[in-house]
C-alpha positions as semicolon CSV with decimal commas, in nm:
position;residue;x (nm);y (nm);z (nm)
1;M;11,188;-6,739;11,308
2;R;11,039;-6,894;10,995
3;L;10,679;-7,007;10,971
4;I;10,641;-7,349;10,804
5;R;10,314;-7,467;10,658
6;A;10,184;-7,775;10,840
7;K;9,877;-7,985;10,870
8;V;9,601;-7,906;11,116
9;F;9,529;-8,143;11,402
10;L;9,207;-8,160;11,601
11;V;9,303;-8,159;11,969
12;A;8,985;-8,062;12,151
13;Q;8,640;-7,928;12,079
14;G;8,686;-7,602;11,891
15;V;9,063;-7,586;11,954
16;F;9,316;-7,616;11,667
17;L;9,689;-7,581;11,626
18;L;9,858;-7,465;11,307
19;G;10,230;-7,451;11,244
20;L;10,337;-7,543;11,597
21;A;10,357;-7,912;11,513
22;A;10,613;-7,846;11,241
23;L;10,796;-7,586;11,445
24;L;10,824;-7,827;11,737
25;G;10,911;-8,129;11,525
26;V;10,595;-8,319;11,609
27;V;10,510;-8,540;11,310
28;R;10,214;-8,748;11,431
29;P;10,126;-8,601;11,767
30;T;9,851;-8,723;11,992
31;S;9,620;-8,470;12,146
32;A;9,802;-8,501;12,477
33;R;10,143;-8,442;12,318
34;L;10,014;-8,138;12,132
35;M;9,855;-7,995;12,442
36;A;10,177;-8,048;12,632
37;A;10,368;-7,870;12,357
38;L;10,145;-7,562;12,367
39;P;10,319;-7,243;12,479
40;N;10,155;-7,095;12,783
41;F;10,023;-6,796;12,579
42;C;9,811;-7,018;12,353
43;G;9,479;-7,073;12,524
44;T;9,114;-7,060;12,437
45;L;9,048;-6,697;12,351
46;V;8,674;-6,743;12,308
47;P;8,515;-6,957;12,576
48;P;8,330;-7,267;12,449
49;N;7,959;-7,310;12,498
50;D;7,892;-6,943;12,427
51;G;7,648;-7,014;12,149
52;L;7,886;-6,960;11,859
53;P;7,831;-7,232;11,597
54;E;8,112;-7,480;11,549
55;L;8,217;-7,563;11,195
56;P;8,179;-7,918;11,060
57;A;8,503;-8,115;11,063
58;S;8,525;-8,116;10,683
59;D;8,502;-7,737;10,676
60;L;8,763;-7,706;10,950
61;F;9,028;-7,895;10,758
62;T;8,971;-7,705;10,431
63;L;8,973;-7,379;10,625
64;M;9,303;-7,456;10,798
65;D;9,452;-7,571;10,470
66;A;9,381;-7,223;10,330
67;L;9,499;-7,048;10,645
68;G;9,853;-7,189;10,627
69;P;9,968;-7,013;10,308
70;A;9,775;-6,702;10,408
71;L;9,976;-6,678;10,730
72;A;10,299;-6,743;10,542
73;A;10,221;-6,461;10,302
74;R;10,128;-6,236;10,590
75;Q;10,470;-6,283;10,745
76;Q;10,622;-6,128;10,431
77;N;10,385;-5,828;10,434
78;A;10,605;-5,520;10,457
79;A;10,308;-5,300;10,543
80;L;10,280;-5,458;10,888
81;P;10,467;-5,279;11,168
82;H;10,642;-5,607;11,245
83;P;10,636;-5,961;11,101
84;V;10,414;-6,220;11,263
85;A;10,658;-6,488;11,375
86;T;10,441;-6,748;11,547
87;V;10,070;-6,814;11,526
88;C;9,846;-7,018;11,749
89;V;9,493;-7,092;11,630
90;A;9,283;-7,095;11,943
91;R;8,939;-7,152;11,796
92;A;8,737;-7,141;11,473
93;W;8,363;-7,120;11,424
94;G;8,113;-7,010;11,166
95;R;7,818;-7,098;10,948
96;G;7,763;-7,137;10,577
97;E;8,009;-6,930;10,377
98;W;8,149;-6,744;10,680
99;A;8,407;-6,851;10,936
100;L;8,592;-6,666;11,212
101;I;8,930;-6,766;11,352
102;A;9,064;-6,657;11,691
103;L;9,441;-6,611;11,667
104;R;9,721;-6,527;11,904
105;T;10,035;-6,387;11,746
106;L;10,387;-6,356;11,873
107;D;10,628;-6,120;11,702
108;A;11,007;-6,134;11,695
109;R;11,022;-5,905;11,999
110;G;10,812;-6,141;12,204
111;A;10,500;-5,924;12,210
112;S;10,175;-6,115;12,180
113;Q;9,823;-6,008;12,093
114;D;9,486;-6,158;12,015
115;E;9,330;-6,118;11,672
116;L;9,026;-6,225;11,478
117;A;9,075;-6,346;11,120
118;L;8,780;-6,368;10,884
119;A;8,718;-6,628;10,614
120;Y;8,472;-6,637;10,328
121;R;8,411;-6,943;10,113
122;A;8,314;-6,920;9,747
123;R;8,291;-7,221;9,516
124;G;8,453;-7,441;9,779
125;T;8,760;-7,222;9,833
126;W;8,828;-7,016;10,145
127;A;8,969;-6,664;10,127
128;I;9,124;-6,518;10,444
129;A;9,123;-6,159;10,571
130;F;9,342;-6,039;10,857
131;P;9,287;-5,709;11,039
132;E;9,530;-5,528;10,811
133;T;9,363;-5,658;10,492
134;L;9,207;-5,380;10,287
135;Y;8,865;-5,539;10,274
136;Y;8,861;-5,662;10,634
137;I;8,617;-5,394;10,750
138;E;8,380;-5,461;10,465
139;W;8,375;-5,830;10,548
140;L;8,326;-5,757;10,915
141;N;8,022;-5,544;10,829
142;A;7,878;-5,828;10,618
143;I;7,915;-6,108;10,875
144;P;7,589;-6,198;11,052
145;R;7,587;-6,030;11,392
146;D;7,521;-6,355;11,576
147;L;7,859;-6,490;11,463
148;L;8,050;-6,216;11,646
149;P;8,156;-6,315;11,999
150;Q;8,008;-6,117;12,283
151;T;8,303;-6,171;12,514
152;M;8,571;-6,074;12,267
153;K;8,613;-5,777;12,036
154;A;8,794;-5,808;11,707
155;V;9,132;-5,649;11,747
156;T;9,212;-5,434;11,445
157;A;9,487;-5,221;11,594
158;H;9,832;-5,335;11,697
159;P;9,927;-5,246;12,056
160;T;10,207;-5,023;11,927
161;A;9,958;-4,806;11,734
162;P;9,631;-4,752;11,922
163;A;9,333;-4,630;11,720
164;D;9,349;-4,269;11,833
165;P;9,288;-3,966;11,609
166;S;9,534;-3,900;11,330
167;Q;9,827;-3,664;11,365
168;G;9,768;-3,478;11,039
169;E;9,464;-3,298;10,911
170;Y;9,277;-3,464;10,625
171;A;9,046;-3,298;10,377
172;L;8,743;-3,478;10,244
173;P;8,856;-3,706;9,960
174;Y;8,620;-3,540;9,716
175;L;8,524;-3,185;9,623
176;A;8,274;-3,029;9,860
177;G;7,951;-2,957;9,681
178;T;7,962;-3,258;9,448
179;G;7,678;-3,418;9,639
180;A;7,867;-3,702;9,808
181;L;7,711;-3,842;10,125
182;T;7,868;-4,082;10,369
183;V;7,695;-4,387;10,502
184;R;7,767;-4,652;10,762
185;A;8,116;-4,744;10,868
186;G;8,080;-5,047;11,096
187;V;8,150;-5,159;11,450
188;D;8,288;-4,940;11,724
189;H;8,656;-5,001;11,656
190;D;8,613;-4,933;11,286
191;N;8,749;-4,599;11,170
192;A;8,687;-4,655;10,800
193;I;8,421;-4,451;10,623
194;D;8,211;-4,524;10,314
195;F;8,129;-4,219;10,102
196;S;7,831;-4,291;9,880
197;M;7,880;-4,116;9,545
198;P;7,808;-4,176;9,177
199;S;8,067;-4,362;8,972
200;G;8,304;-4,117;8,810
201;T;8,315;-3,874;9,102
202;P;8,669;-3,732;9,138
203;V;8,864;-3,887;9,425
204;L;9,113;-3,643;9,575
205;A;9,419;-3,693;9,793
206;A;9,298;-3,614;10,143
207;R;9,649;-3,517;10,251
208;S;9,982;-3,460;10,079
209;G;10,210;-3,758;10,042
210;R;10,372;-4,007;9,807
211;I;10,169;-4,270;9,622
212;E;10,279;-4,606;9,758
213;Q;10,052;-4,842;9,568
214;I;9,810;-4,831;9,274
215;V;9,580;-5,117;9,178
216;Q;9,336;-5,019;8,905
217;G;9,312;-5,305;8,656
218;N;9,017;-5,492;8,807
219;D;8,668;-5,447;8,665
220;L;8,458;-5,700;8,861
221;C;8,204;-5,607;9,122
222;G;7,923;-5,767;9,316
223;C;7,744;-5,784;9,647
224;S;7,946;-6,079;9,768
225;P;8,257;-6,081;9,985
226;L;8,431;-6,281;9,713
227;F;8,455;-5,965;9,505
228;A;8,672;-5,801;9,771
229;L;8,956;-5,995;9,613
230;Y;8,910;-5,790;9,294
231;N;8,936;-5,441;9,435
232;N;9,095;-5,129;9,289
233;Y;9,264;-4,884;9,523
234;V;9,528;-4,619;9,581
235;V;9,748;-4,597;9,892
236;I;9,926;-4,273;9,986
237;D;10,214;-4,266;10,236
238;H;10,217;-3,936;10,428
239;G;10,568;-3,977;10,563
240;D;10,485;-3,976;10,933
241;G;10,371;-4,334;10,973
242;E;10,022;-4,262;10,842
243;R;9,876;-4,384;10,515
244;S;9,542;-4,310;10,351
245;Y;9,352;-4,571;10,150
246;Y;9,102;-4,511;9,869
247;L;8,908;-4,823;9,763
248;H;8,662;-4,918;9,486
249;I;8,804;-4,671;9,235
250;A;8,698;-4,705;8,872
251;T;8,902;-4,923;8,638
252;N;9,209;-4,745;8,495
253;S;9,091;-4,410;8,630
254;V;9,419;-4,292;8,785
255;P;9,551;-3,997;8,578
256;P;9,827;-4,115;8,344
257;D;10,085;-3,879;8,492
258;L;10,056;-4,044;8,836
259;H;10,236;-4,362;8,928
260;E;10,372;-4,537;9,234
261;G;10,628;-4,300;9,382
262;S;10,456;-3,979;9,262
263;F;10,421;-3,704;9,520
264;V;10,073;-3,551;9,535
265;E;9,949;-3,244;9,717
266;R;9,630;-3,247;9,918
267;G;9,339;-3,200;9,678
268;T;9,513;-3,361;9,380
269;L;9,292;-3,576;9,161
270;I;9,413;-3,935;9,209
271;A;9,127;-4,140;9,059
272;L;8,757;-4,155;8,984
273;S;8,519;-4,336;9,215
274;G;8,357;-4,657;9,104
275;A;8,189;-4,975;9,219
276;V;8,475;-5,223;9,169
277;G;8,516;-5,500;9,424
278;Y;8,281;-5,588;9,708
279;T;8,012;-5,323;9,667
280;C;7,642;-5,359;9,738
281;S;7,369;-5,140;9,600
282;L;7,163;-4,961;9,864
283;V;6,860;-4,987;9,636
284;G;6,782;-5,325;9,483
285;E;7,043;-5,568;9,358
286;G;7,375;-5,506;9,192
287;C;7,691;-5,313;9,265
288;G;7,689;-5,004;9,481
289;P;7,924;-4,721;9,379
290;H;8,099;-4,557;9,671
291;L;8,441;-4,464;9,804
292;H;8,583;-4,657;10,099
293;F;8,826;-4,426;10,280
294;E;9,047;-4,499;10,577
295;V;9,365;-4,382;10,747
296;R;9,617;-4,613;10,915
297;R;9,913;-4,557;11,140
298;Q;10,164;-4,841;11,136
299;G;9,896;-5,072;11,002
300;A;9,626;-4,976;11,253
301;R;9,310;-4,796;11,146
302;I;9,278;-4,460;11,313
303;R;9,010;-4,198;11,299
304;P;9,111;-3,929;11,049
305;R;9,123;-3,576;11,182
306;F;8,923;-3,395;10,914
307;V;8,957;-3,030;10,831
308;E;8,596;-2,950;10,911
309;T;8,462;-2,633;10,755
310;A;8,108;-2,516;10,706
311;A;8,148;-2,548;10,330
312;D;8,263;-2,909;10,353
313;I;8,086;-3,084;10,637
314;L;7,731;-3,045;10,757
315;S;7,750;-3,281;11,050
316;W;7,967;-3,547;11,210
317;Q;7,778;-3,792;11,427
318;V;7,859;-4,114;11,607
319;Y;7,554;-4,333;11,655
320;T;7,645;-4,523;11,969
321;S;7,337;-4,745;11,960
322;T;7,449;-4,916;11,641
323;N;7,815;-4,818;11,648
324;V;7,784;-4,652;11,308
325;L;8,003;-4,361;11,214
326;A;7,842;-4,119;10,967
327;L;7,981;-3,814;10,795
328;R;7,753;-3,600;10,580
329;S;7,876;-3,344;10,329
330;L;7,695;-3,029;10,244
331;A;7,424;-3,138;10,000
332;A;7,489;-2,858;9,754
333;P;7,401;-2,856;9,385
334;Y;7,660;-2,978;9,142
335;G;7,884;-2,730;8,966
336;R;7,718;-2,510;8,702
337;P;7,955;-2,459;8,407
338;V;8,014;-2,171;8,164
339;T;8,285;-2,116;7,902
340;G;8,479;-1,805;7,808
341;D;8,827;-1,663;7,764
342;F;8,878;-1,579;8,130
343;N;9,251;-1,504;8,109
344;G;9,246;-1,326;7,772
345;D;9,484;-1,558;7,586
346;G;9,246;-1,622;7,294
347;R;9,147;-1,972;7,407
348;A;8,820;-2,069;7,571
349;D;8,847;-2,185;7,932
350;L;8,595;-2,358;8,159
351;A;8,452;-2,199;8,473
352;V;8,233;-2,380;8,724
353;F;8,006;-2,201;8,968
354;M;7,940;-2,372;9,302
355;E;7,604;-2,236;9,407
356;A;7,629;-2,340;9,770
357;S;7,907;-2,089;9,834
358;S;7,882;-1,858;9,529
359;S;8,238;-1,968;9,447
360;W;8,398;-1,988;9,102
361;Y;8,661;-2,234;8,983
362;V;8,842;-2,200;8,649
363;A;9,027;-2,457;8,441
364;A;9,237;-2,268;8,185
365;S;9,301;-2,403;7,837
366;A;9,656;-2,471;7,718
367;G;9,544;-2,543;7,362
368;D;9,559;-2,920;7,398
369;G;9,413;-2,966;7,743
370;L;9,287;-2,777;8,045
371;S;9,472;-2,708;8,365
372;A;9,347;-2,829;8,700
373;Y;9,063;-2,630;8,849
374;R;9,176;-2,328;9,045
375;G;8,968;-2,112;9,273
376;W;8,915;-1,768;9,119
377;L;8,657;-1,632;9,358
378;G;8,548;-1,753;9,698
379;G;8,208;-1,718;9,853
380;L;8,167;-1,503;10,160
381;P;8,272;-1,233;10,209
382;G;8,181;-1,058;9,886
383;S;7,903;-1,290;9,773
384;P;7,573;-1,127;9,684
385;P;7,295;-1,214;9,927
386;L;7,032;-1,462;9,826
387;I;6,765;-1,220;9,711
388;G;6,404;-1,320;9,656
389;E;6,223;-1,618;9,794
390;G;6,517;-1,854;9,771
391;P;6,807;-1,978;9,559
392;G;6,561;-2,069;9,284
393;E;6,522;-1,696;9,216
394;R;6,872;-1,695;9,068
395;S;6,921;-1,772;8,700
396;A;7,206;-1,967;8,552
397;P;7,542;-1,794;8,601
398;L;7,638;-1,527;8,347
399;A;7,964;-1,509;8,151
400;G;8,075;-1,233;7,912
401;D;8,333;-0,960;7,863
402;F;8,124;-0,699;8,042
403;D;8,401;-0,436;8,071
404;G;8,554;-0,485;7,723
405;D;8,909;-0,567;7,833
406;G;8,932;-0,892;7,636
407;R;8,878;-1,116;7,936
408;T;8,552;-1,292;8,015
409;D;8,388;-1,185;8,339
410;V;8,121;-1,368;8,538
411;G;7,797;-1,260;8,697
412;L;7,478;-1,363;8,873
413;F;7,127;-1,248;8,787
414;Y;6,830;-1,255;9,024
415;A;6,500;-1,277;8,845
416;G;6,309;-1,209;9,167
417;N;6,399;-0,840;9,173
418;G;6,589;-0,781;8,851
419;T;6,935;-0,739;9,003
420;A;7,262;-0,839;8,837
421;F;7,602;-0,874;9,003
422;V;7,930;-0,886;8,809
423;A;8,275;-1,010;8,915
424;R;8,536;-0,887;8,668
425;S;8,831;-1,098;8,557
426;T;9,186;-0,991;8,635
427;G;9,332;-1,274;8,427
428;Q;9,417;-1,471;8,738
429;G;9,101;-1,438;8,943
430;F;8,770;-1,258;8,972
431;T;8,720;-0,940;9,173
432;G;8,446;-0,931;9,432
433;Y;8,089;-0,903;9,313
434;A;7,958;-0,557;9,231
435;L;7,597;-0,453;9,166
436;W;7,555;-0,365;8,797
437;L;7,177;-0,362;8,754
438;A;6,875;-0,308;8,978
439;D;6,546;-0,297;8,788
440;P;6,243;-0,470;8,943
441;D;6,092;-0,521;8,597
442;A;6,404;-0,667;8,436
443;G;6,351;-1,028;8,535
444;R;5,976;-1,063;8,518
445;A;5,981;-1,286;8,208
446;G;6,293;-1,492;8,271
447;P;6,674;-1,483;8,273
448;P;6,876;-1,269;8,032
449;L;7,096;-1,356;7,736
450;V;7,455;-1,227;7,724
451;G;7,601;-1,077;7,406
452;D;7,751;-0,765;7,252
453;F;7,429;-0,643;7,093
454;N;7,548;-0,290;7,004
455;G;7,895;-0,379;6,879
456;D;8,102;-0,182;7,131
457;R;8,297;-0,494;7,241
458;R;8,128;-0,500;7,580
459;A;7,881;-0,776;7,665
460;D;7,525;-0,657;7,731
461;L;7,212;-0,822;7,871
462;A;6,907;-0,897;7,656
463;L;6,600;-0,919;7,879
464;P;6,278;-1,098;7,778
465;Q;5,960;-0,898;7,833
466;P;5,617;-1,029;7,938
467;D;5,469;-0,936;7,598
468;G;5,719;-1,161;7,417
469;T;5,956;-0,884;7,313
470;W;6,314;-0,825;7,422
471;A;6,492;-0,520;7,564
472;V;6,864;-0,463;7,609
473;A;7,052;-0,335;7,913
474;A;7,376;-0,212;7,754
475;S;7,705;-0,230;7,942
476;T;7,897;0,090;8,011
477;G;8,197;-0,106;8,140
478;R;8,095;-0,035;8,499
479;H;7,724;-0,109;8,505
480;F;7,428;-0,198;8,286
481;D;7,207;0,085;8,174
482;L;6,839;0,043;8,240
483;P;6,678;-0,117;7,935
484;A;6,709;0,165;7,682
485;F;6,526;0,031;7,382
486;A;6,256;-0,218;7,309
487;P;6,190;-0,366;6,969
488;D;5,904;-0,242;6,759
489;P;5,732;-0,439;6,619
490;P;5,756;-0,719;6,880
491;L;6,032;-0,967;6,808
492;L;6,013;-1,342;6,819
493;Q;5,664;-1,326;6,963
494;R;5,582;-1,645;7,151
495;R;5,341;-1,838;6,940
496;S;5,055;-2,062;7,037
497;G;5,119;-2,433;6,986
498;I;5,497;-2,400;6,936
499;G;5,737;-2,564;7,179
500;G;5,509;-2,723;7,433
501;E;5,331;-2,446;7,626
502;G;5,339;-2,197;7,344
503;D;5,698;-2,080;7,397
504;W;6,015;-2,118;7,200
505;N;6,229;-2,375;7,381
506;R;6,575;-2,224;7,355
507;W;6,712;-1,875;7,306
508;F;7,067;-1,778;7,206
509;A;7,272;-1,465;7,148
510;A;7,527;-1,499;6,865
511;D;7,663;-1,299;6,574
512;M;7,495;-1,482;6,288
513;D;7,591;-1,235;6,010
514;A;7,948;-1,140;6,112
515;D;7,878;-0,770;6,163
516;G;8,028;-0,761;6,513
517;R;7,689;-0,745;6,685
518;A;7,517;-1,032;6,864
519;D;7,179;-1,131;6,724
520;L;6,885;-1,313;6,882
521;V;6,824;-1,676;6,788
522;A;6,520;-1,887;6,882
523;Y;6,469;-2,263;6,851
524;S;6,146;-2,465;6,865
525;A;6,177;-2,831;6,958
526;E;5,840;-2,924;6,813
527;S;5,897;-2,789;6,462
528;G;6,275;-2,775;6,447
529;D;6,243;-2,408;6,341
530;W;6,531;-2,167;6,397
531;E;6,449;-1,796;6,371
532;V;6,696;-1,507;6,384
533;A;6,644;-1,137;6,460
534;L;6,953;-0,946;6,346
535;S;7,080;-0,665;6,563
536;Q;7,095;-0,319;6,407
537;G;7,284;-0,170;6,701
538;T;6,986;0,010;6,852
539;R;6,711;-0,238;6,780
540;F;6,651;-0,583;6,639
541;A;6,523;-0,638;6,287
542;P;6,206;-0,843;6,241
543;P;6,275;-1,212;6,285
544;A;6,321;-1,448;5,993
545;R;6,317;-1,824;5,971
546;W;6,666;-1,949;5,883
547;I;6,600;-2,325;5,880
548;T;6,321;-2,566;5,965
549;Q;6,306;-2,926;6,086
550;F;6,658;-2,915;6,226
551;G;6,710;-3,068;6,569
552;N;6,375;-3,236;6,624
553;G;6,427;-3,480;6,907
554;S;6,777;-3,356;6,986
555;S;6,897;-3,338;7,346
556;A;7,079;-3,005;7,322
557;Q;7,118;-2,716;7,081
558;L;7,418;-2,485;7,049
559;V;7,550;-2,192;6,848
560;G;7,912;-2,115;6,761
561;D;8,139;-2,027;6,472
562;F;8,235;-2,383;6,383
563;N;8,408;-2,308;6,047
564;G;8,586;-1,986;6,148
565;D;8,421;-1,750;5,894
566;G;8,307;-1,503;6,160
567;R;7,943;-1,614;6,142
568;A;7,784;-1,821;6,418
569;D;7,642;-2,155;6,309
570;A;7,388;-2,387;6,472
571;A;7,448;-2,735;6,611
572;T;7,243;-3,009;6,775
573;F;7,345;-3,296;7,002
574;A;7,165;-3,631;7,043
575;S;7,257;-3,798;7,371
576;Y;7,178;-4,160;7,284
577;Y;7,465;-4,203;7,038
578;G;7,652;-3,879;7,105
579;D;7,577;-3,746;6,754
580;W;7,664;-3,385;6,664
581;W;7,505;-3,218;6,359
582;V;7,599;-2,871;6,231
583;A;7,413;-2,628;6,005
584;L;7,652;-2,358;5,878
585;S;7,545;-1,996;5,843
586;D;7,589;-1,796;5,522
587;G;7,475;-1,475;5,690
588;R;7,115;-1,504;5,571
589;R;7,016;-1,862;5,645
590;L;7,141;-2,190;5,790
591;L;7,254;-2,439;5,529
592;P;7,140;-2,806;5,531
593;P;7,295;-2,979;5,833
594;T;7,563;-3,248;5,817
595;Q;7,691;-3,486;6,084
596;W;8,024;-3,372;6,226
597;L;8,086;-3,628;6,502
598;T;7,944;-3,925;6,689
599;R;8,016;-4,083;7,029
600;L;8,100;-3,764;7,218
601;G;7,906;-3,667;7,527
602;V;7,707;-3,982;7,599
603;G;7,605;-3,969;7,965
604;M;7,740;-3,616;8,012
605;S;7,530;-3,339;8,166
606;D;7,627;-3,035;7,954
607;Q;7,744;-2,961;7,602
608;F;7,942;-2,658;7,480
609;A;8,057;-2,489;7,163
610;A;8,373;-2,287;7,231
611;D;8,716;-2,226;7,077
612;F;8,931;-2,424;7,320
613;N;9,249;-2,429;7,108
614;G;9,239;-2,068;6,987
615;D;9,227;-2,135;6,611
616;G;8,918;-1,921;6,553
617;R;8,679;-2,216;6,521
618;A;8,436;-2,331;6,789
619;D;8,495;-2,686;6,909
620;A;8,253;-2,941;7,055
621;A;8,277;-3,022;7,426
622;A;8,087;-3,230;7,681
623;F;8,096;-3,175;8,057
624;Q;7,986;-3,388;8,353
625;A;7,869;-3,168;8,639
626;Q;7,898;-3,445;8,899
627;T;8,263;-3,510;8,827
628;G;8,402;-3,199;8,656
629;V;8,526;-3,403;8,359
630;L;8,545;-3,231;8,018
631;D;8,584;-3,401;7,679
632;V;8,669;-3,192;7,370
633;A;8,667;-3,260;6,994
634;I;8,847;-3,002;6,779
635;S;8,684;-2,844;6,473
636;N;8,877;-2,836;6,144
637;G;8,606;-2,638;5,968
638;W;8,397;-2,929;5,841
639;V;8,405;-3,197;6,115
640;F;8,493;-3,237;6,481
641;R;8,790;-3,466;6,530
642;F;9,035;-3,603;6,787
643;P;8,786;-3,634;7,075
644;A;8,984;-3,658;7,396
645;R;8,957;-3,595;7,768
646;W;9,089;-3,247;7,831
647;L;9,009;-3,230;8,201
648;Y;8,996;-3,519;8,447
649;G;8,776;-3,364;8,712
650;Y;8,739;-3,143;9,013
651;L;9,022;-3,054;9,246
652;T;9,014;-2,872;9,577
653;P;9,233;-2,564;9,529
654;A;9,288;-2,277;9,765
655;V;9,047;-1,998;9,683
656;V;9,206;-1,678;9,553
657;S;9,166;-1,388;9,793
658;Q;8,951;-1,104;9,671
659;D;9,061;-0,755;9,586
């Protein structure tokens, strides 16, 4: 049966007919003739005189004029479990920019059901949303509560697919530990969930399937239902009648190797979150970045059956008083990144430490990009206990070739009691943590630096002392010796009036003179001074100033061998314009700095200097801890060039079992 667009005729207070006049051949019907022509299933679904505001006649006619083509287009919608063959409009009401339309549908099999269509008017034009429309739930949440009928619930599920729990298990559509938090979903029949998260957060396939639809070219957003027409989204067909929907994704954020028809595994990065479409800020005005996630079976929204684990979900609550569904993720810190050659192939890789679970994820370099993150070490069992007064007692994660096998290992250091744990690299994962140092005095003055200070090709720990000197705990390949030597005279003594509270601001370990031993480097933000104490293998030489007034006002400072001569150089990064300046080392001093790059790393949380392509020169890189994105610019010995995105963000891989 074909639906033909027709005019709308007023037949009684609040009762309208659309399409039936044309279908029945009635050209100029009277009210009596139309009422006589009504099928017996088309009655008043919402009783009159229930307090719902009737629309003015002028609004009714413009609304019905927009409804006709919307219904015709709906009949051609292949996503519906069956085409809507006949429609009776039983009533319409509303106020201002909102209108609600009570419908009764009849499909080709003769099955009927009652539905509630929503309409929003902007600049004199009505837009229509049916229950299967992607933004229907968002509109329903925005409609004033007094416009919703008390005697009728909006039907969002077809009778053939009741809104029961899903058949498959769905993972959270983002990486646990990235700080995402879900907020309200809607009324009691609404199984959609809004995950509040910063723009650029990786959106992951919650379940394996084939990408059915990608819309990512829109870039408009606003706290108005009109903007729902300009949404970006991805739809994944899971092959068993269920589909998952991911809305409000950032413009053109789907990885270039994915397209409609691509098969994706659960945990695959499919987009970055954004604020495109109808999104409202929770604080003040403007757009509100979040991810709208829902699962449907044969067009009906169903509650997803999540894989709930302690590491992923803190609580799942249904607030019956307000019919709000809330899902809260573990509010863990963002990933803490380190670089190193973890698989021993001569190229720097990226490792991210998730503090909530003491887990490590590694993205290996292929020379022109990084692989997807892969779990190299899970948390419990095998994680060191949280020692001290709390997680704050732990320093930043450690990375270095502690056993001298050519592969970078990882570790954790607890300043509260001077303990260090190391997990050695096997090239494909990290072994379980082992205790390598236990010295109550080791961490009294702060976290250690990692470097091969004695030149035996094993990374050691340099430990700051309360008197401003440094001591070294040398690696034996199986543990760190207790600090065996302390410098005399004191090295890099903290000086009054330098760097804020009298301290140097940054400390580094790097081979500045190409003798195979890591040296100590100190930087003062106030003066721009860089001082170096060269390692002599058993002690550090007295410090010397290598450059002054370099890096004043910079956002980050780095060391690395940028020109490949075997000597570590110094670099600074300014976040406002993404400027990178480099001062090359000649083994005795740092030469006058020059600008090597601009526009890399703006808005990113971390900066790195590491040899990602294995050519012997350290490259410039910028990392975003919230999203796991990494941008890299390659060094050619005098500038950084070809800045590009080498890693698109976090994935949710299976964690490698421990030895």
